[in-house]
mmCIF file of C-alpha atoms in Angstrom:
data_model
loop_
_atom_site.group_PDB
_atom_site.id
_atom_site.type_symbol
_atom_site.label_atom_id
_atom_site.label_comp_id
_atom_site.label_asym_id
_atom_site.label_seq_id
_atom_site.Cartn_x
_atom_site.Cartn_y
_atom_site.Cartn_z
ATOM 1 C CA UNK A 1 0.000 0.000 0.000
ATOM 2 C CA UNK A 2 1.200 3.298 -0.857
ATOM 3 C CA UNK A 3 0.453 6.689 -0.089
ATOM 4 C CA UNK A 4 -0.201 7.650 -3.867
ATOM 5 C CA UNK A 5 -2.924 4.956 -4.002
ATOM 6 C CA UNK A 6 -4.158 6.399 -1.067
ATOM 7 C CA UNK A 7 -4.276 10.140 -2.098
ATOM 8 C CA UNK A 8 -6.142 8.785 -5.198
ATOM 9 C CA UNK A 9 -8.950 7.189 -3.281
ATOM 10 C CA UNK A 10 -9.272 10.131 -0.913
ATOM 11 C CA UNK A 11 -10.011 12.557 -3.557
ATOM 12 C CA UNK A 12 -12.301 9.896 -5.826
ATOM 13 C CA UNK A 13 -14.316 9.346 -2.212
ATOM 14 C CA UNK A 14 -14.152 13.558 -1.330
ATOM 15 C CA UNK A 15 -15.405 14.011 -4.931
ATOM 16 C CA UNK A 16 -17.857 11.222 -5.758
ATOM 17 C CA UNK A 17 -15.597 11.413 -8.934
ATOM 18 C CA UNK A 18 -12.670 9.662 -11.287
ATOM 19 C CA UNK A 19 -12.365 12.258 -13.095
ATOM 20 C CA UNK A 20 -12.550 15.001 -10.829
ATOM 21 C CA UNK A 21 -9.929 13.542 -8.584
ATOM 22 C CA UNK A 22 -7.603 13.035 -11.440
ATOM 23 C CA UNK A 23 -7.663 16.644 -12.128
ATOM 24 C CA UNK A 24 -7.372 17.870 -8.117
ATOM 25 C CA UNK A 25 -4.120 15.103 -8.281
ATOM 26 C CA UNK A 26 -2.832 16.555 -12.123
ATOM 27 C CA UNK A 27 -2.597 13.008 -12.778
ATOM 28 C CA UNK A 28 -4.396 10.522 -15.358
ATOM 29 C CA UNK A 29 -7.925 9.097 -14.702
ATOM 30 C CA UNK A 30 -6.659 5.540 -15.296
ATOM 31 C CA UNK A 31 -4.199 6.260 -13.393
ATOM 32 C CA UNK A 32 -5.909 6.551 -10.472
ATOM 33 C CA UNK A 33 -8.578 3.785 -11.503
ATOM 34 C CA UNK A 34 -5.562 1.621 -11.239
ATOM 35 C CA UNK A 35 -4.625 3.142 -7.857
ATOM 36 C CA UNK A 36 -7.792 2.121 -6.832
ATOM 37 C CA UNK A 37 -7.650 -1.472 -8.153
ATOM 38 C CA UNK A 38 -4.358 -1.964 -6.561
ATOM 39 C CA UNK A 39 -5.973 -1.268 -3.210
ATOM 40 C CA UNK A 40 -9.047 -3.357 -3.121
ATOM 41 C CA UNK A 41 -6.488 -6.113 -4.460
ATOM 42 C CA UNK A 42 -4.323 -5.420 -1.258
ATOM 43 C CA UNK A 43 -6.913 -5.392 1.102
ATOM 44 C CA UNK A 44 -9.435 -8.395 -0.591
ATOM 45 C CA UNK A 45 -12.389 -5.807 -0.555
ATOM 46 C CA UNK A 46 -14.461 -3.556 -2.661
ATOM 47 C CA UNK A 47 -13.886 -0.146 -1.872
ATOM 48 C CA UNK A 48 -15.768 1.823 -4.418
ATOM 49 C CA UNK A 49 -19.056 0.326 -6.433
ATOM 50 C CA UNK A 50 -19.067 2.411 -9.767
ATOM 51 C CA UNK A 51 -21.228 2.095 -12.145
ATOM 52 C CA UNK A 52 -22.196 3.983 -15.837
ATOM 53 C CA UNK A 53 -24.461 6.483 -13.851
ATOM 54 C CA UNK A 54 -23.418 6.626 -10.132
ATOM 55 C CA UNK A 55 -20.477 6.069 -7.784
ATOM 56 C CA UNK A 56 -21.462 4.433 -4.094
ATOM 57 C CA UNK A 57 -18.343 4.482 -1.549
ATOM 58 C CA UNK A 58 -18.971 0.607 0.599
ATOM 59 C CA UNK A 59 -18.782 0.515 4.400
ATOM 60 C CA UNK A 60 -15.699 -0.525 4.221
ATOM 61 C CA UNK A 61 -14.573 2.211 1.593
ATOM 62 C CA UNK A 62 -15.467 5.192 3.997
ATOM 63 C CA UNK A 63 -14.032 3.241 6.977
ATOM 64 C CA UNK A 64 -10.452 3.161 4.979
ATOM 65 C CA UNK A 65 -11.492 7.010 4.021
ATOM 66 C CA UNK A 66 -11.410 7.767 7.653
ATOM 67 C CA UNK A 67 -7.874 6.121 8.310
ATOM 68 C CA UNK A 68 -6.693 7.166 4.960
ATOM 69 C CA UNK A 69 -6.978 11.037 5.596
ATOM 70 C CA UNK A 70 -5.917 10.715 9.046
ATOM 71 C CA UNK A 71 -2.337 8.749 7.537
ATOM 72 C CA UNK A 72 -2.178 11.593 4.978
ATOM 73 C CA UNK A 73 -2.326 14.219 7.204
ATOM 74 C CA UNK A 74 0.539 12.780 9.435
ATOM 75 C CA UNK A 75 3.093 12.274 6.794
ATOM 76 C CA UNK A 76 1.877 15.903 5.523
ATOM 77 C CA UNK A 77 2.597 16.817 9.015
ATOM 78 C CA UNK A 78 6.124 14.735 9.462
ATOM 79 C CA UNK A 79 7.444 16.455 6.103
ATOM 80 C CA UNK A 80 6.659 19.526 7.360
ATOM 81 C CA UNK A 81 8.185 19.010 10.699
ATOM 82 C CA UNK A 82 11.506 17.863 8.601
ATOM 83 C CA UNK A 83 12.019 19.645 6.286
ATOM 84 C CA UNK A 84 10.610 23.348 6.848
ATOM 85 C CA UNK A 85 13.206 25.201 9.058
ATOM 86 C CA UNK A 86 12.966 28.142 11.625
ATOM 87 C CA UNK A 87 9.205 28.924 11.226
ATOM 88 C CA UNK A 88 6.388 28.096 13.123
ATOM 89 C CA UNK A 89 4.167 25.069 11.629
ATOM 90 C CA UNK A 90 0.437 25.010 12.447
ATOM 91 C CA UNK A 91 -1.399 21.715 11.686
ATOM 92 C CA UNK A 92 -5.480 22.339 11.019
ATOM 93 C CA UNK A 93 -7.797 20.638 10.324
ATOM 94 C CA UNK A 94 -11.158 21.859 8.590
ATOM 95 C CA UNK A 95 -14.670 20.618 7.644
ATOM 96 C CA UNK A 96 -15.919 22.104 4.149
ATOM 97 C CA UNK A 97 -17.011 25.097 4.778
ATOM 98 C CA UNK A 98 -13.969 26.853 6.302
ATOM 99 C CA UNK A 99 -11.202 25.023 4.783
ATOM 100 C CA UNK A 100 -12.893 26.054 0.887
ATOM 101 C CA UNK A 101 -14.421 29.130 1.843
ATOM 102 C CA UNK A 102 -13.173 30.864 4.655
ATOM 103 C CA UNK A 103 -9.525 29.937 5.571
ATOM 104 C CA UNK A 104 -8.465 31.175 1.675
ATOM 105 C CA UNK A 105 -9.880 34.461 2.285
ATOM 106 C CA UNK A 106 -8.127 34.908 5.590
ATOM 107 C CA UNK A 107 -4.514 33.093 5.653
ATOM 108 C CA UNK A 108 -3.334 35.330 2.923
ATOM 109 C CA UNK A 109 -3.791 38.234 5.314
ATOM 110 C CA UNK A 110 -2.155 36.245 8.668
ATOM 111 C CA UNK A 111 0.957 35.207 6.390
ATOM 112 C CA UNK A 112 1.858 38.661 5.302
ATOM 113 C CA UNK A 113 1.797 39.766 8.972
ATOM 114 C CA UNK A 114 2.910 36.417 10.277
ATOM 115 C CA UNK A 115 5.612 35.462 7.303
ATOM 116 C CA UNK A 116 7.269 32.597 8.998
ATOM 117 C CA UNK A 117 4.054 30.595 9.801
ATOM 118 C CA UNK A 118 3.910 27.162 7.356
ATOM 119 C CA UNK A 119 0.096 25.658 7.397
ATOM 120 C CA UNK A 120 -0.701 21.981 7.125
ATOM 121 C CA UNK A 121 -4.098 21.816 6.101
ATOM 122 C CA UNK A 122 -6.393 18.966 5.910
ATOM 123 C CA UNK A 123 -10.295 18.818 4.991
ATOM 124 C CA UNK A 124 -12.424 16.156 6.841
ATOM 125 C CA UNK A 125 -16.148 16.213 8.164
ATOM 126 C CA UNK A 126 -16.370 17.683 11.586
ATOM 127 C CA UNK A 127 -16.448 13.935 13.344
ATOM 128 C CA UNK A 128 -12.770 13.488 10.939
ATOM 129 C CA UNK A 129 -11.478 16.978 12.459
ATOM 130 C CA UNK A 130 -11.992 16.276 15.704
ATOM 131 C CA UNK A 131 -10.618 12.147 15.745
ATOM 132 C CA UNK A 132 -7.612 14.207 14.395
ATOM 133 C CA UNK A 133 -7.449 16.123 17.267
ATOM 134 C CA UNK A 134 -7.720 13.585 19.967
ATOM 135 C CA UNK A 135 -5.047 11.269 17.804
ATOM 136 C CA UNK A 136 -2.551 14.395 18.149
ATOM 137 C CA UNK A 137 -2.922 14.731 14.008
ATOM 138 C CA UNK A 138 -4.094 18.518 14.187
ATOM 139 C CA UNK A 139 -3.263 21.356 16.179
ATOM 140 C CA UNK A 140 -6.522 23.163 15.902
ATOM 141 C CA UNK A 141 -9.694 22.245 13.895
ATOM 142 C CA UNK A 142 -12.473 24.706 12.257
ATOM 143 C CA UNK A 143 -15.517 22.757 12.304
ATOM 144 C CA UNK A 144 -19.697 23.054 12.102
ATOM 145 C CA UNK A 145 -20.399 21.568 15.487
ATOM 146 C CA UNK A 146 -19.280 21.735 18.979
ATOM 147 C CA UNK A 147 -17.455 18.576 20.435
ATOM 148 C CA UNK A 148 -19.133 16.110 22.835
ATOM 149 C CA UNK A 149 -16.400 14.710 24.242
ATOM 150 C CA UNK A 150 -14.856 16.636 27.337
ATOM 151 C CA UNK A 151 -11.432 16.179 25.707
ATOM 152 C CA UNK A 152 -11.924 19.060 23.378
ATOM 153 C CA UNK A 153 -12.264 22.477 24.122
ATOM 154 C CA UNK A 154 -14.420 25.172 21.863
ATOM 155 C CA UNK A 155 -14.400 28.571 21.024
ATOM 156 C CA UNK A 156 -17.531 30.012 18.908
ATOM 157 C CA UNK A 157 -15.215 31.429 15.910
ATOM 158 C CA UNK A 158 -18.546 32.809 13.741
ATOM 159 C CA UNK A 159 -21.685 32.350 12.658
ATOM 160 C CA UNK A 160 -22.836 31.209 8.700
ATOM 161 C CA UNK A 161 -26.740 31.145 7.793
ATOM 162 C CA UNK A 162 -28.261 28.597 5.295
ATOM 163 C CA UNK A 163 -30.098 30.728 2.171
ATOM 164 C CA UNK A 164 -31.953 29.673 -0.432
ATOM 165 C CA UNK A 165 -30.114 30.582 -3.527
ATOM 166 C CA UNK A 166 -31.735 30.851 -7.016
ATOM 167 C CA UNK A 167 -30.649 32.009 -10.489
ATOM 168 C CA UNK A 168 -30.857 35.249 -11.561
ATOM 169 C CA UNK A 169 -33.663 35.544 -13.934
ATOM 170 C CA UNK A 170 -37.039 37.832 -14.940
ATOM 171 C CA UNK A 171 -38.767 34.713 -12.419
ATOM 172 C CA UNK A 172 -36.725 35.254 -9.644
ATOM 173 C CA UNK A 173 -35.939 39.040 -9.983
ATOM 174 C CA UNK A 174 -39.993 39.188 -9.596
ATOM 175 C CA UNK A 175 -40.406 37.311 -6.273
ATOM 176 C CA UNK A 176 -37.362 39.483 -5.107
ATOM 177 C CA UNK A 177 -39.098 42.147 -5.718
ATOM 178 C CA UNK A 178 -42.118 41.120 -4.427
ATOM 179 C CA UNK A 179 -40.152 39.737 -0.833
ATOM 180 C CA UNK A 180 -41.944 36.197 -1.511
ATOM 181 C CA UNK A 181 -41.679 33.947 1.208
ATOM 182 C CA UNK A 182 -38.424 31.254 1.022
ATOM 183 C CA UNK A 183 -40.537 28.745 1.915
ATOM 184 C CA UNK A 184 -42.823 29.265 -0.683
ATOM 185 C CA UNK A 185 -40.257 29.157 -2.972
ATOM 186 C CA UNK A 186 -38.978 25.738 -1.967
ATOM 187 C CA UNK A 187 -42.233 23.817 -2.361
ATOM 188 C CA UNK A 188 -43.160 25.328 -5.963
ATOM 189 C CA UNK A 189 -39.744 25.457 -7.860
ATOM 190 C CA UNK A 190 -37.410 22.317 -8.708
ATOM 191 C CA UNK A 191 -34.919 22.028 -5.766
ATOM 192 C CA UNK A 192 -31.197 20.485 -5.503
ATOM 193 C CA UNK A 193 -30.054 19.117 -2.306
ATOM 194 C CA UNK A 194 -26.709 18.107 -0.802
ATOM 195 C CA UNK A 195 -26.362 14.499 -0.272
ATOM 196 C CA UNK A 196 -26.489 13.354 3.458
ATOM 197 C CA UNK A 197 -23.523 13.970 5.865
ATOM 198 C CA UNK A 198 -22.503 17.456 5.420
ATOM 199 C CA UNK A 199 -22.942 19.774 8.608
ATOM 200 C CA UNK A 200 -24.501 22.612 6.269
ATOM 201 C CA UNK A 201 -27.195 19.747 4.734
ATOM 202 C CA UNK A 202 -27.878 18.837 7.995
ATOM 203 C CA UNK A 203 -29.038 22.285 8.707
ATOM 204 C CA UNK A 204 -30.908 22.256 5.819
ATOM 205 C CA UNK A 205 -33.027 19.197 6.567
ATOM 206 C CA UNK A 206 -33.449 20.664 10.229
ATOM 207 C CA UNK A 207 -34.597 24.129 8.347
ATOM 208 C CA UNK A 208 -37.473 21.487 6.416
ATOM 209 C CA UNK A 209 -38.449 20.125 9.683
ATOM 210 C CA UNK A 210 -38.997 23.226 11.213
ATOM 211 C CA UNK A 211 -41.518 24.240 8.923
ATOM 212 C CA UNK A 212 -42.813 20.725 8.396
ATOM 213 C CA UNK A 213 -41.866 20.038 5.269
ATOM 214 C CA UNK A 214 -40.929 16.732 3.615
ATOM 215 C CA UNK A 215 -39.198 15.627 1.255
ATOM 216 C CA UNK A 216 -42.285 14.070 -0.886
ATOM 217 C CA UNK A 217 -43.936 17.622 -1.309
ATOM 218 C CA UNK A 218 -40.360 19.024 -2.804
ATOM 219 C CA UNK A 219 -39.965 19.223 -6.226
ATOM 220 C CA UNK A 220 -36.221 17.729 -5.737
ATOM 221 C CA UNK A 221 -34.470 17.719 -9.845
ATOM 222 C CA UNK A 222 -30.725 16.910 -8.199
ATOM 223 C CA UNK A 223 -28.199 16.071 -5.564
ATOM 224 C CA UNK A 224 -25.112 16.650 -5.459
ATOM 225 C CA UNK A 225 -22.561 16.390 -2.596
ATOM 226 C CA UNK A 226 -20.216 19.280 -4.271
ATOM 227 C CA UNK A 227 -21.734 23.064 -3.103
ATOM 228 C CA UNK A 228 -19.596 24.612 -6.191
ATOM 229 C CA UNK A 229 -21.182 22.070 -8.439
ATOM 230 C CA UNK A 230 -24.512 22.984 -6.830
ATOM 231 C CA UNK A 231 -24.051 27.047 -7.550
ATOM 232 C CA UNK A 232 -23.061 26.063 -10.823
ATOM 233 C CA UNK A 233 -26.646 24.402 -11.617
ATOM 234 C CA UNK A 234 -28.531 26.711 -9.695
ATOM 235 C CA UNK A 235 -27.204 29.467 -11.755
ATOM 236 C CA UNK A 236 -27.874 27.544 -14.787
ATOM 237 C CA UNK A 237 -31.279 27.697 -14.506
ATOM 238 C CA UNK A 238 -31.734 23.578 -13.076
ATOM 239 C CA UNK A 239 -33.719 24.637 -9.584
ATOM 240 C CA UNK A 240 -32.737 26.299 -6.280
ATOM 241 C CA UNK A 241 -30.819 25.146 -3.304
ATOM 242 C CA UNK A 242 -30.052 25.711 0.417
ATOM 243 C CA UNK A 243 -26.722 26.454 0.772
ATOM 244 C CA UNK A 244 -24.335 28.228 3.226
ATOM 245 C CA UNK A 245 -24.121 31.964 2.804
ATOM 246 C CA UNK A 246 -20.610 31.905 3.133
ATOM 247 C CA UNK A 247 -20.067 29.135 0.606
ATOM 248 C CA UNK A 248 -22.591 31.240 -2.009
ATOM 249 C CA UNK A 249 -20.909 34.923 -1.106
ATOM 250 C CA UNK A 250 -18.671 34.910 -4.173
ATOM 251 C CA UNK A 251 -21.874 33.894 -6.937
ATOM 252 C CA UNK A 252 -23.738 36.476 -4.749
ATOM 253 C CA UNK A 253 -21.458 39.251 -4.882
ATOM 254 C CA UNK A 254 -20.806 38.357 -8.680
ATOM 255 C CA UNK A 255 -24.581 38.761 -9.321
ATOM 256 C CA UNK A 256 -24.709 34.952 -10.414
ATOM 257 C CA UNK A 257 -27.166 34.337 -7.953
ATOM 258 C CA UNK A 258 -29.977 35.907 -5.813
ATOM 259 C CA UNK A 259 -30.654 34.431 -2.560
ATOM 260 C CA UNK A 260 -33.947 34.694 -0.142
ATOM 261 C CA UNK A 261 -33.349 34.585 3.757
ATOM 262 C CA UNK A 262 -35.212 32.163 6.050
ATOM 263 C CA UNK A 263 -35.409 33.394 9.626
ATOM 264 C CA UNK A 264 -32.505 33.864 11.488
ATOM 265 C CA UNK A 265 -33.659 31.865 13.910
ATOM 266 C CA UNK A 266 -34.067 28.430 12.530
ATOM 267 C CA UNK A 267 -31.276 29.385 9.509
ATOM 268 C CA UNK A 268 -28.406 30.456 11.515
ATOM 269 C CA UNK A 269 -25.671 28.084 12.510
ATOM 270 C CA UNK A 270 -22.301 28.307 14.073
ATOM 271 C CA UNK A 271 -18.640 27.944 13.487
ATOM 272 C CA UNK A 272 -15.968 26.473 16.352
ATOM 273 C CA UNK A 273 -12.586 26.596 17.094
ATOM 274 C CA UNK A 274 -11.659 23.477 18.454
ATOM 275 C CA UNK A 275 -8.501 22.156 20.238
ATOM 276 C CA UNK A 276 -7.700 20.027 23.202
ATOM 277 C CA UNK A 277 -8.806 20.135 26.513
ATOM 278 C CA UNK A 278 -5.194 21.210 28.406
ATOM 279 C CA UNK A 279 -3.406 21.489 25.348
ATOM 280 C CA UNK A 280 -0.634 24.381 25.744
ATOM 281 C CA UNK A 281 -1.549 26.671 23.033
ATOM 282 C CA UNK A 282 2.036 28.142 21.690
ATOM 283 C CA UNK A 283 2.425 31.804 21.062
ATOM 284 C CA UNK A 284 2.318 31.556 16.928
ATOM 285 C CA UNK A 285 -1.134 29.202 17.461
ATOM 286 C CA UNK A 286 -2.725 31.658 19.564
ATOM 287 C CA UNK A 287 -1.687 34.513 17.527
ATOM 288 C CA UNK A 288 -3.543 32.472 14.750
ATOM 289 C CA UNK A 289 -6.449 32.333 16.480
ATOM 290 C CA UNK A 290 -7.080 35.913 17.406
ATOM 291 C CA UNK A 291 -6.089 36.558 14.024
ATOM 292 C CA UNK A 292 -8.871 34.330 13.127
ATOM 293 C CA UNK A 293 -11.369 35.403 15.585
ATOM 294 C CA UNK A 294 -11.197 39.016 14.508
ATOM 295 C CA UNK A 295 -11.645 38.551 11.026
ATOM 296 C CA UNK A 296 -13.793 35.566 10.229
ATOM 297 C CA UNK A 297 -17.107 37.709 10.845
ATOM 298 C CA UNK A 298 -16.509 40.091 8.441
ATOM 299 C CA UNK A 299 -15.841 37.476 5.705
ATOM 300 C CA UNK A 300 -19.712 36.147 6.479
#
C-alpha cells in the first residue's frame, strides 16, 4: 500500500468522482482507476461500487477514508516538521465550509503579517477533524459543530446562515421584488439538495423540519454532494438550493445568484474553534487564532 494509491482514493471518495480527482491530483484518470484497483487487491475488498451512472463508496470504503486522511495528514505533518526550518508550523484541520471558503480568504492576510508561519491543512467532516485532534494529528480544527467529548475544548469562531439561492432571472428578480416567502419558494420550484452527511445539509433538513416540510412535497431535480457544483446548476437555470451563505458569497457578490433569507432563527448556525482540553496553546497558534477570531465575521 502506498500513499499515492491512497491520495487517489481520498479525492475519488471527497469528490464522488474519477475524473474530478484526477484533475485535483494533475494526474491521469486511469491512473488513479488503477490506484484504486491496486488497493481493493491489497486489502481483498471492494472499496468503491461504480457504475455507468453513479459512484457508491462501501462501508468498508469510507471506513479506509477515515484512516486514509488521518495517515495523509501525518506524513503531511512529518514532512513539514523535517524539512521546513525556523518557522512556526500550524497543523489544522477543517470541515468544508472553512477550509474552501473561509480559511483562503483569511490566511493570505495572517501570512503577510505572520511570514514565517507554514500551514498543514487537511479537509475532513467535523467527526474526521476532531478524531484528528484527539489522535494528536491537528493542532486546531475549524468545524460546524461543537465537540461532545470533554477532551476538546471550543471557542464560537462565527456564525454562517443557510439561504436559499436561485438564479438570476425575470422569475426570480420578480419574487425578489415582491419579498416572496423562502418557503414558498422551496415547495413550488425544482430544488437540488446536498447528499447526506454534510454539517450545512444537515441544517438544511433541520430548516425542512422546522416548517414541516418533507421531502415528498419538494420538487427535488438533483443532488449533489459538491456546493460549487450545486451554484453552478442553480445558476444555470436547473432549480434552487439551500446552501451556506458563506459558501454562495462569491456567486452572490458576482450577481450569479440571488438568494432569499429564512429566519434567522431556525437558519443560523455556528462555526468552532476546536482544540484540546489542556493542550498548551504556543504563542504563533494563539496569535492564529485571534487573528482568526477578529476577522472571520466580516468574511460572512
Amino acid at each position: 500500500m502506498e500513499f499515492k494509491q491512497l491520495q487517489s482514493f481520498v479525492e475519488v471518495v471527497r469528490n464522488l468522482s474519477f475524473t474530478k480527482a484526477s484533475q485535483e491530483l494533475y494526474i491521469s484518470q486511469p491512473t488513479v482507476s488503477m490506484h484504486i484497483h491496486q488497493l481493493e487487491t491489497e486489502l481483498g475488498v471492494r472499496l468503491i461500487i461504480r457504475t455507468t451512472k453513479s459512484l457508491e463508496v462501501t462501508p468498508v470504503g469510507k471506513q479506509l477514508y477515515e484512516y486514509a486522511v488521518n495517515i495523509l495528514a501525518m506524513r503531511d505533518r512529518m514532512i513539514a516538521n523535517c524539512s521546513v526550518q525556523d518557522r512556526h508550523i500550524l497543523s489544522l484541520g477543517a470541515s468544508t465550509i472553512p477550509s474552501a471558503y473561509l480559511l483562503p480568504k483569511i490566511l493570505p492576510s495572517f501570512a503577510a503579517k505572520y511570514p514565517e508561519s507554514y500551514f498543514v491543512i487537511h479537509q475532513s467532516d467535523s467527526t474526521g477533524v476532531m478524531d484528528g485532534l484527539l489522535e494528536g494529528i491537528y493542532d486546531l480544527g475549524i468545524i460546524g459543530m461543537k465537540p461532545a467529548s470533554d477532551a476538546l475544548a471550543w471557542e464560537h469562531l462565527c456564525d454562517d446562515r443557510i439561504i436559499l439561492i436561485a438564479p438570476v432571472n425575470e422569475h426570480f428578480l420578480a419574487l425578489k421584488e415582491s419579498d416572496a416567502n423562502a418557503f414558498q419558494i422551496l415547495q413550488n420550484e425544482p430544488l437540488i439538495l446536498r447528499e447526506a452527511g454534510s454539517g450545512s445539509g444537515k441544517k438544511a433538513d433541520e430548516i425542512l423540519l422546522s416548517a414541516g416540510i418533507s421531502e415528498d412535497q419538494l420538487q427535488i431535480t438533483a443532488r449533489a454532494n459538491d456546493q460549487e457544483a450545486i451554484k453552478n446548476m442553480v445558476a444555470g437555470g436547473l432549480g434552487v438550493s439551500l446552501i451556506s451563505r458563506l459558501a454562495a458569497q462569491d456567486y452572490l457578490s458576482g450577481r450569479r445568484l440571488i438568494s432569499f433569507e429564512f429566519p434567522k432563527t431556525i437558519s443560523s448556525r455556528s462555526l468552532y474553534l476546536v482544540y484540546r482540553s489542556g493542550y498548551i496553546l504556543q504563542d504563533d497558534l494563539q496569535h492564529f487564532i485571534q487573528f482568526l477570531k477578529a476577522h472571520a465575521a466580516s468574511q460572512v
